[in-house]
Tab-separated table of C-alpha atoms and ligand atoms in Angstrom:
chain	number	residue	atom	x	y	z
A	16	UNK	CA	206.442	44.798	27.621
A	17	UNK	CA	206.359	48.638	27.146
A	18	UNK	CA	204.031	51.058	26.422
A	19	UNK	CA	204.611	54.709	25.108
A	20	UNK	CA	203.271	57.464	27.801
A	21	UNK	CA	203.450	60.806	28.463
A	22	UNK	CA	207.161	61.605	26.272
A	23	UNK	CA	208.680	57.666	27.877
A	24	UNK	CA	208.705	54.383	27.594
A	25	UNK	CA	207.528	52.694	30.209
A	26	UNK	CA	208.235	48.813	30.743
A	27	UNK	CA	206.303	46.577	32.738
A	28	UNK	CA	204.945	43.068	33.497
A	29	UNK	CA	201.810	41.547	33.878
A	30	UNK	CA	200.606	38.807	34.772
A	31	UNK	CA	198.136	36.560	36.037
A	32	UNK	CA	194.379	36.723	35.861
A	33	UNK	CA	191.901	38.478	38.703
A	34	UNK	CA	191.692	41.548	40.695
A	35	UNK	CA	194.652	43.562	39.919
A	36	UNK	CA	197.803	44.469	42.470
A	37	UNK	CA	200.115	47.125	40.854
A	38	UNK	CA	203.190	46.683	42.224
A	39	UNK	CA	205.661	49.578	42.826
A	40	UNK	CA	209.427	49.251	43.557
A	41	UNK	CA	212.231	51.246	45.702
A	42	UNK	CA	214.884	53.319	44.335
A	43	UNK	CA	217.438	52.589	43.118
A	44	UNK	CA	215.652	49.191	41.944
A	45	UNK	CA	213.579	47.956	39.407
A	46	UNK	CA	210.605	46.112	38.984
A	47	UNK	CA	212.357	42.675	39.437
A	48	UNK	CA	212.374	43.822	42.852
A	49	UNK	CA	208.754	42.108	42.595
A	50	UNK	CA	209.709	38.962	41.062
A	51	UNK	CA	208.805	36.298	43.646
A	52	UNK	CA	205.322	38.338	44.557
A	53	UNK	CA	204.281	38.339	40.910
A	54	UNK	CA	204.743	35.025	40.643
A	55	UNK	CA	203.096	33.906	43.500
A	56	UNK	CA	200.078	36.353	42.922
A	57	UNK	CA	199.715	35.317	39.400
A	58	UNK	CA	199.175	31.947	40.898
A	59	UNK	CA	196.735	32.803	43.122
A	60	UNK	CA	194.039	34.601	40.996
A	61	UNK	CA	195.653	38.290	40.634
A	62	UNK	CA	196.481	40.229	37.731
A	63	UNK	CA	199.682	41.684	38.664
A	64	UNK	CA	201.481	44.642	37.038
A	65	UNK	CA	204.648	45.533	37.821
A	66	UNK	CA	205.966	48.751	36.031
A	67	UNK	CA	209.889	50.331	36.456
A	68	UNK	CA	208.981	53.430	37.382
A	69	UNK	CA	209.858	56.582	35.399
A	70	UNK	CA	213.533	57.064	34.232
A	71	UNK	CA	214.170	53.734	36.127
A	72	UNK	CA	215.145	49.892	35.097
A	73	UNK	CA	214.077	49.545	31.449
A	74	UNK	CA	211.932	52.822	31.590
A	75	UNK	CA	213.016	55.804	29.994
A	76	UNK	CA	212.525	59.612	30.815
A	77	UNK	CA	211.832	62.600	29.409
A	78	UNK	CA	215.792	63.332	27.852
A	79	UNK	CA	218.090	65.390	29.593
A	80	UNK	CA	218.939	68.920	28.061
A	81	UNK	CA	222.692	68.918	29.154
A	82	UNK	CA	225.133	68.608	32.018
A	83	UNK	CA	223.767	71.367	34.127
A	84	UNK	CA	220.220	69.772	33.654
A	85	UNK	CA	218.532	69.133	37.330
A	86	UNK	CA	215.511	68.064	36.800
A	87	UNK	CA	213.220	65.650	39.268
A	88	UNK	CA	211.122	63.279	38.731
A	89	UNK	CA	208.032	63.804	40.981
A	90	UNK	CA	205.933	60.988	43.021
A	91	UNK	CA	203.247	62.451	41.374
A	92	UNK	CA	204.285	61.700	38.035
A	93	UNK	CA	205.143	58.213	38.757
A	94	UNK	CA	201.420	57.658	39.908
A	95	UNK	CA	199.625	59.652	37.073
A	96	UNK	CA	202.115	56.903	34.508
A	97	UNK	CA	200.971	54.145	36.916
A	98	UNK	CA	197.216	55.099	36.503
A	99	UNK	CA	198.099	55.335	32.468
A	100	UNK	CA	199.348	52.021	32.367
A	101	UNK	CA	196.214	50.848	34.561
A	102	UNK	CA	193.948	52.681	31.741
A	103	UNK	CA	196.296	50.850	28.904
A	104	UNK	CA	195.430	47.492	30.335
A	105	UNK	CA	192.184	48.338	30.608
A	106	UNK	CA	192.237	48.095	34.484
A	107	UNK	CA	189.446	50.241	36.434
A	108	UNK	CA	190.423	49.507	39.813
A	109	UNK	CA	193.328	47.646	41.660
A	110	UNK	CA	195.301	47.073	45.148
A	111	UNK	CA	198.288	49.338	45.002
A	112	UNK	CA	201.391	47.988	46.426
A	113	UNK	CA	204.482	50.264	47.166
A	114	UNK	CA	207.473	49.668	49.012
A	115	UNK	CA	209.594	52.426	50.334
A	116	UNK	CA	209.828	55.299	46.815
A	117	UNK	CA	207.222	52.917	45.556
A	118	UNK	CA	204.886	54.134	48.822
A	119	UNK	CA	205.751	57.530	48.429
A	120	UNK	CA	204.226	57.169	44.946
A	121	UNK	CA	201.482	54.539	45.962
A	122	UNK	CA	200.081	57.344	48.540
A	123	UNK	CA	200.357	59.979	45.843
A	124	UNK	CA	198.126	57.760	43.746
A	125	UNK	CA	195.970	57.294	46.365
A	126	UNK	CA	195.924	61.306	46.830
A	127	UNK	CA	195.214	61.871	43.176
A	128	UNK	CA	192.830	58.530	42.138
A	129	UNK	CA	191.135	57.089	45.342
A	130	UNK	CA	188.383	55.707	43.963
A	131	UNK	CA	190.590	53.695	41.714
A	132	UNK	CA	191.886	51.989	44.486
A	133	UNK	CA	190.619	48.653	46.355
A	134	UNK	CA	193.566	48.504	48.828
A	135	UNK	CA	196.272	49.939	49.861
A	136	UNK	CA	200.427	48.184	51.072
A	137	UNK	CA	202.825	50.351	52.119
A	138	UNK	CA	206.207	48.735	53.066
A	139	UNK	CA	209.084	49.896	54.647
A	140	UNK	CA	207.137	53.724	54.136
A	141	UNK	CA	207.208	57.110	55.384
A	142	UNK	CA	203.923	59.587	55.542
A	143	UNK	CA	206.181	62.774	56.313
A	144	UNK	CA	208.284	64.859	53.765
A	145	UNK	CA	211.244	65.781	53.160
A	146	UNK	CA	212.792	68.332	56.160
A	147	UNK	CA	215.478	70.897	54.457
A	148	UNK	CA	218.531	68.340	55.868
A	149	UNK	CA	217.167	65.604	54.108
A	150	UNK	CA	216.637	67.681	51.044
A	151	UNK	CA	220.183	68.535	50.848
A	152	UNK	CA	221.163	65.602	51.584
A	153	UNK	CA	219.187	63.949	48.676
A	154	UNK	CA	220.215	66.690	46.180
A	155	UNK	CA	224.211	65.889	47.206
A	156	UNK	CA	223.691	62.311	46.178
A	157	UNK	CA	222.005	63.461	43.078
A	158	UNK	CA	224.716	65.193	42.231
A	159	UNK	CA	227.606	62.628	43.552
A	160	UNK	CA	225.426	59.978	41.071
A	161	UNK	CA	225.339	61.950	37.890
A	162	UNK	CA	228.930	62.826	38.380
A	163	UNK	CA	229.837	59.169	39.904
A	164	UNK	CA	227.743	56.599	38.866
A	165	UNK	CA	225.892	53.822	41.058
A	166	UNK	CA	228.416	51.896	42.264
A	167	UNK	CA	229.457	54.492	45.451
A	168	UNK	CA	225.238	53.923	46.129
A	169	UNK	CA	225.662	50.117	45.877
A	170	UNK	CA	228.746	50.134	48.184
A	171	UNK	CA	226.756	52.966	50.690
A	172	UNK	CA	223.241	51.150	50.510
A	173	UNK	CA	223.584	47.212	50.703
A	174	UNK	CA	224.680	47.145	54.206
A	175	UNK	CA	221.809	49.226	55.060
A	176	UNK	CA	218.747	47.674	53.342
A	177	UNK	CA	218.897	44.580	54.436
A	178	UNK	CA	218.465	42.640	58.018
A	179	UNK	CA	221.624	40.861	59.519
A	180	UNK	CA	220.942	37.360	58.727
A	181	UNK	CA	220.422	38.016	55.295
A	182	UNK	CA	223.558	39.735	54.799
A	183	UNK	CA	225.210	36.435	56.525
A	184	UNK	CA	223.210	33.968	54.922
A	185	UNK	CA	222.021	35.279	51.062
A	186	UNK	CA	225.051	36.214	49.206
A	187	UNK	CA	223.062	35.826	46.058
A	188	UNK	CA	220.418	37.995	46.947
A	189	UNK	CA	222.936	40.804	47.952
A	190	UNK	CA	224.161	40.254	44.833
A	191	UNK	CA	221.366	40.833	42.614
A	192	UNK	CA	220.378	43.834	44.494
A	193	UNK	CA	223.683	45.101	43.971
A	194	UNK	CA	223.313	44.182	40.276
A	195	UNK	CA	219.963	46.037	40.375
A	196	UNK	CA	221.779	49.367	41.730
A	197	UNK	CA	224.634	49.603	39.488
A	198	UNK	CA	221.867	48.984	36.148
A	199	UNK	CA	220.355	51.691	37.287
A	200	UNK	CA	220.660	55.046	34.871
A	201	UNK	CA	222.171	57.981	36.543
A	202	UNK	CA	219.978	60.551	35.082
A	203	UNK	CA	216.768	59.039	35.960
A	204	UNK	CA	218.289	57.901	39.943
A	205	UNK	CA	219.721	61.776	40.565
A	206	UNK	CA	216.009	62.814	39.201
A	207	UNK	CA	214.464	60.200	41.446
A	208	UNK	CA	216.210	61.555	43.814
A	209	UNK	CA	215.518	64.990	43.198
A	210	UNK	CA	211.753	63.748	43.062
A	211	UNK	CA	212.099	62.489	46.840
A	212	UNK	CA	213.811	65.531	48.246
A	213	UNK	CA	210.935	67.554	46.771
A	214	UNK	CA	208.092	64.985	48.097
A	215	UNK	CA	204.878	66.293	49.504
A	216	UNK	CA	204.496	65.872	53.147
A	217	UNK	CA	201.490	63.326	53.587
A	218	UNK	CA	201.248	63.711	57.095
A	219	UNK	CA	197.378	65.265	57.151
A	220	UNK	CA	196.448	63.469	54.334
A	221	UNK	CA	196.454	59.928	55.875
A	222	UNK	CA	193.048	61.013	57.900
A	223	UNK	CA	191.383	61.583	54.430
A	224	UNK	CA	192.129	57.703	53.671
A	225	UNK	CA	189.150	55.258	53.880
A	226	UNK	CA	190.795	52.578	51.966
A	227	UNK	CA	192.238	49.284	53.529
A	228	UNK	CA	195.166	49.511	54.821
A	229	UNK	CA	198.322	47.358	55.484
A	230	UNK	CA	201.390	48.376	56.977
A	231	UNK	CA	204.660	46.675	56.681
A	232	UNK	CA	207.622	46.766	58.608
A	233	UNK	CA	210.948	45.005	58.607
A	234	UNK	CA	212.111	44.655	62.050
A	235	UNK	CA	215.651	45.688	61.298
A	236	UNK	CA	214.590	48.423	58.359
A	237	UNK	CA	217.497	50.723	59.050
A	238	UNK	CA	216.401	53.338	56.355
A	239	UNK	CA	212.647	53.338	57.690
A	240	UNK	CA	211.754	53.211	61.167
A	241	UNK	CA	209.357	51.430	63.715
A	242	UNK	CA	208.245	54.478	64.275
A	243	UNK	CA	207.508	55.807	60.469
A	244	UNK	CA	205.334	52.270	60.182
A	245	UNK	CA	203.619	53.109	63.396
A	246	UNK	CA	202.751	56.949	62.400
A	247	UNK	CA	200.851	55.295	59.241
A	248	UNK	CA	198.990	52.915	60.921
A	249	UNK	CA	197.893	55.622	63.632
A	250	UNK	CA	196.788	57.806	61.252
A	251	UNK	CA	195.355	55.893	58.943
A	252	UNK	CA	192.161	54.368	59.727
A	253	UNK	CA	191.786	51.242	58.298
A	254	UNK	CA	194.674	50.312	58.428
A	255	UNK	CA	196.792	46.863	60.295
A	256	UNK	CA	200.764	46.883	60.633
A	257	UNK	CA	202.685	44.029	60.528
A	258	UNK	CA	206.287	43.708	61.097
A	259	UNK	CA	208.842	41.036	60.052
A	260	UNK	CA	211.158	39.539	61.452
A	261	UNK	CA	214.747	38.913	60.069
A	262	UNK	CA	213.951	41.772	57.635
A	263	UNK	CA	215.418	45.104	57.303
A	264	UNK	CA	213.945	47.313	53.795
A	265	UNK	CA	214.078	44.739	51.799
A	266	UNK	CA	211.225	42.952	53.060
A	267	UNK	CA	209.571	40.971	50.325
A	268	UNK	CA	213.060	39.896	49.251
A	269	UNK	CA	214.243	39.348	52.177
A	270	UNK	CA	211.283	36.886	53.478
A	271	UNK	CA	209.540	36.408	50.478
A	272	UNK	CA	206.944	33.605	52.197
A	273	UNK	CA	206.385	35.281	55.148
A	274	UNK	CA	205.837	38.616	53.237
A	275	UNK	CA	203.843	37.116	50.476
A	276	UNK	CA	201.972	35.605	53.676
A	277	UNK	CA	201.158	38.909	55.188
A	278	UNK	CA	199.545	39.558	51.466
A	279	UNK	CA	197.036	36.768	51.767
A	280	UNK	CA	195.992	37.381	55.293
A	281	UNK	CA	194.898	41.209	53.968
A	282	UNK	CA	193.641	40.394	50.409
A	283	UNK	CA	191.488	37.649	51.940
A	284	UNK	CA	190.139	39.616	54.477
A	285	UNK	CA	189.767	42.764	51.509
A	286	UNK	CA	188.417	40.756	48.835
B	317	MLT	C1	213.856	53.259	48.657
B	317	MLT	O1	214.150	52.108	49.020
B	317	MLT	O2	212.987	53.455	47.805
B	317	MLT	C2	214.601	54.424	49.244
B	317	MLT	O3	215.263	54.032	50.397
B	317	MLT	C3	213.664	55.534	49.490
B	317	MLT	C4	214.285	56.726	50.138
B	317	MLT	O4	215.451	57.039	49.865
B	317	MLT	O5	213.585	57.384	50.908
């Protein structure tokens, strides 16, 4: 489905019947990154919505002027469309789930429409911002993608996001991630990108957050660390962490029962 916000299109899925989980993917995915948990949660009595975030999978973005155009797409804008949508469907309140860009923007959302949310999953997150090496970094790859395409991203990223075993032992699902990164547009990844280099620094905010909590980690997340989960979870305070095993960023693809597992435990306990 799509709806038209803001100057885009933005596509999504829903559904299922219940409270509501928004679910919010990682760049440079999609929302099929989401596949097995809105299945499952659909299932289970949730309404789930699954969006591709701005200038991402089927989503479009505001058009480019020209070559020399460099513009980002903020975290902030990618909540204020995911509280649209919410307002679209009719949705007051729901548990916002965001894994890796997708927590960036989840704890934006949180930031901007707190009372709108009932819980809060972060996966495979990071609180802090951008320091000026990983801002250069960031807008080199934004540039090496409009001028090069995905693939170079694919080849760079898929030994990195996921956890050893699954490299060894799901050849499909390396696949289709790798699928998932080369679909991706190149304008809207280098102004994702740009939009992550240019992140705010949630640090001090996480004190300000009195919403359930969970933290995820994958055990062998080489692109977020132990000690990014375990910064959240301090700081946040109530908030659990749970780590899995035989995962690196990838998490809910990686171990989709175990992750959709962790899910349960908090929802029950939340709801
Ligand atoms: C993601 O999976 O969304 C990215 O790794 C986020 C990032 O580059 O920080």
């Amino acid at each position: 489905m799509k709806i038209h916000l803001r100057g885009i299109d933005l596509a999504f899925d829903e559904a299922g019947e219940g409270t509501a989980i928004v679910f919010l993917h990682g760049y440079p995915f999609n929302r099929t990154m989401w596949d097995e948990q809105a299945a499952f949660f659909s299932r289970r009595g949730y309404r789930c919505v699954v969006p591709d975030l701005r200038g991402l999978g089927e989503s479009t973005e505001v058009g480019e002027s020209g070559p020399e155009d460099k513009h980002a797409t903020m975290m902030e804008e990618m909540a204020r469309d995911a509280a649209l949508l919410m307002d679209s469907l009719e949705i007051d309140r729901a548990v916002i789930c965001g894994l890796s860009m997708g927590s960036y923007v989840a704890l934006e959302f949180v930031r901007l429409f707190p009372a709108r949310v009932l819980g809060l999953i972060v996966c495979g997150a990071r609180a802090q911002g951008a320091d000026d090496k990983e801002r250069q970094s960031r807008e080199e790859q934004a540039a090496r993608i409009v001028e090069e395409g995905l693939e170079p991203v694919a080849e760079a990223m898929l030994s990195k996001v996921f956890a050893r075993r699954t490299l060894e032992e799901k050849p499909q699902l390396v696949a289709r991630v790798r699928e998932m990164i080369v679909q991706t547009h190149r304008t809207g990844a280098a102004a994702a990108q740009r939009g992550m280099a240019a992140r705010r620094d949630h640090s001090s905010f996480l004190a300000e957050i009195r919403i359930p909590t969970l933290v995820i980690a994958g055990r062998e997340d080489s692109i977020r660390s132990p000690e990014d989960a375990e910064f959240l979870h301090q700081h946040i305070r109530q908030s659990w962490l749970e780590t899995i095993a035989d995962a690196g960023h990838l998490m809910n693809l990686e171990q989709p029962e175990v992750f959709n597992d962790k899910l349960v435990k908090f929802l029950d306990v939340t709801h």
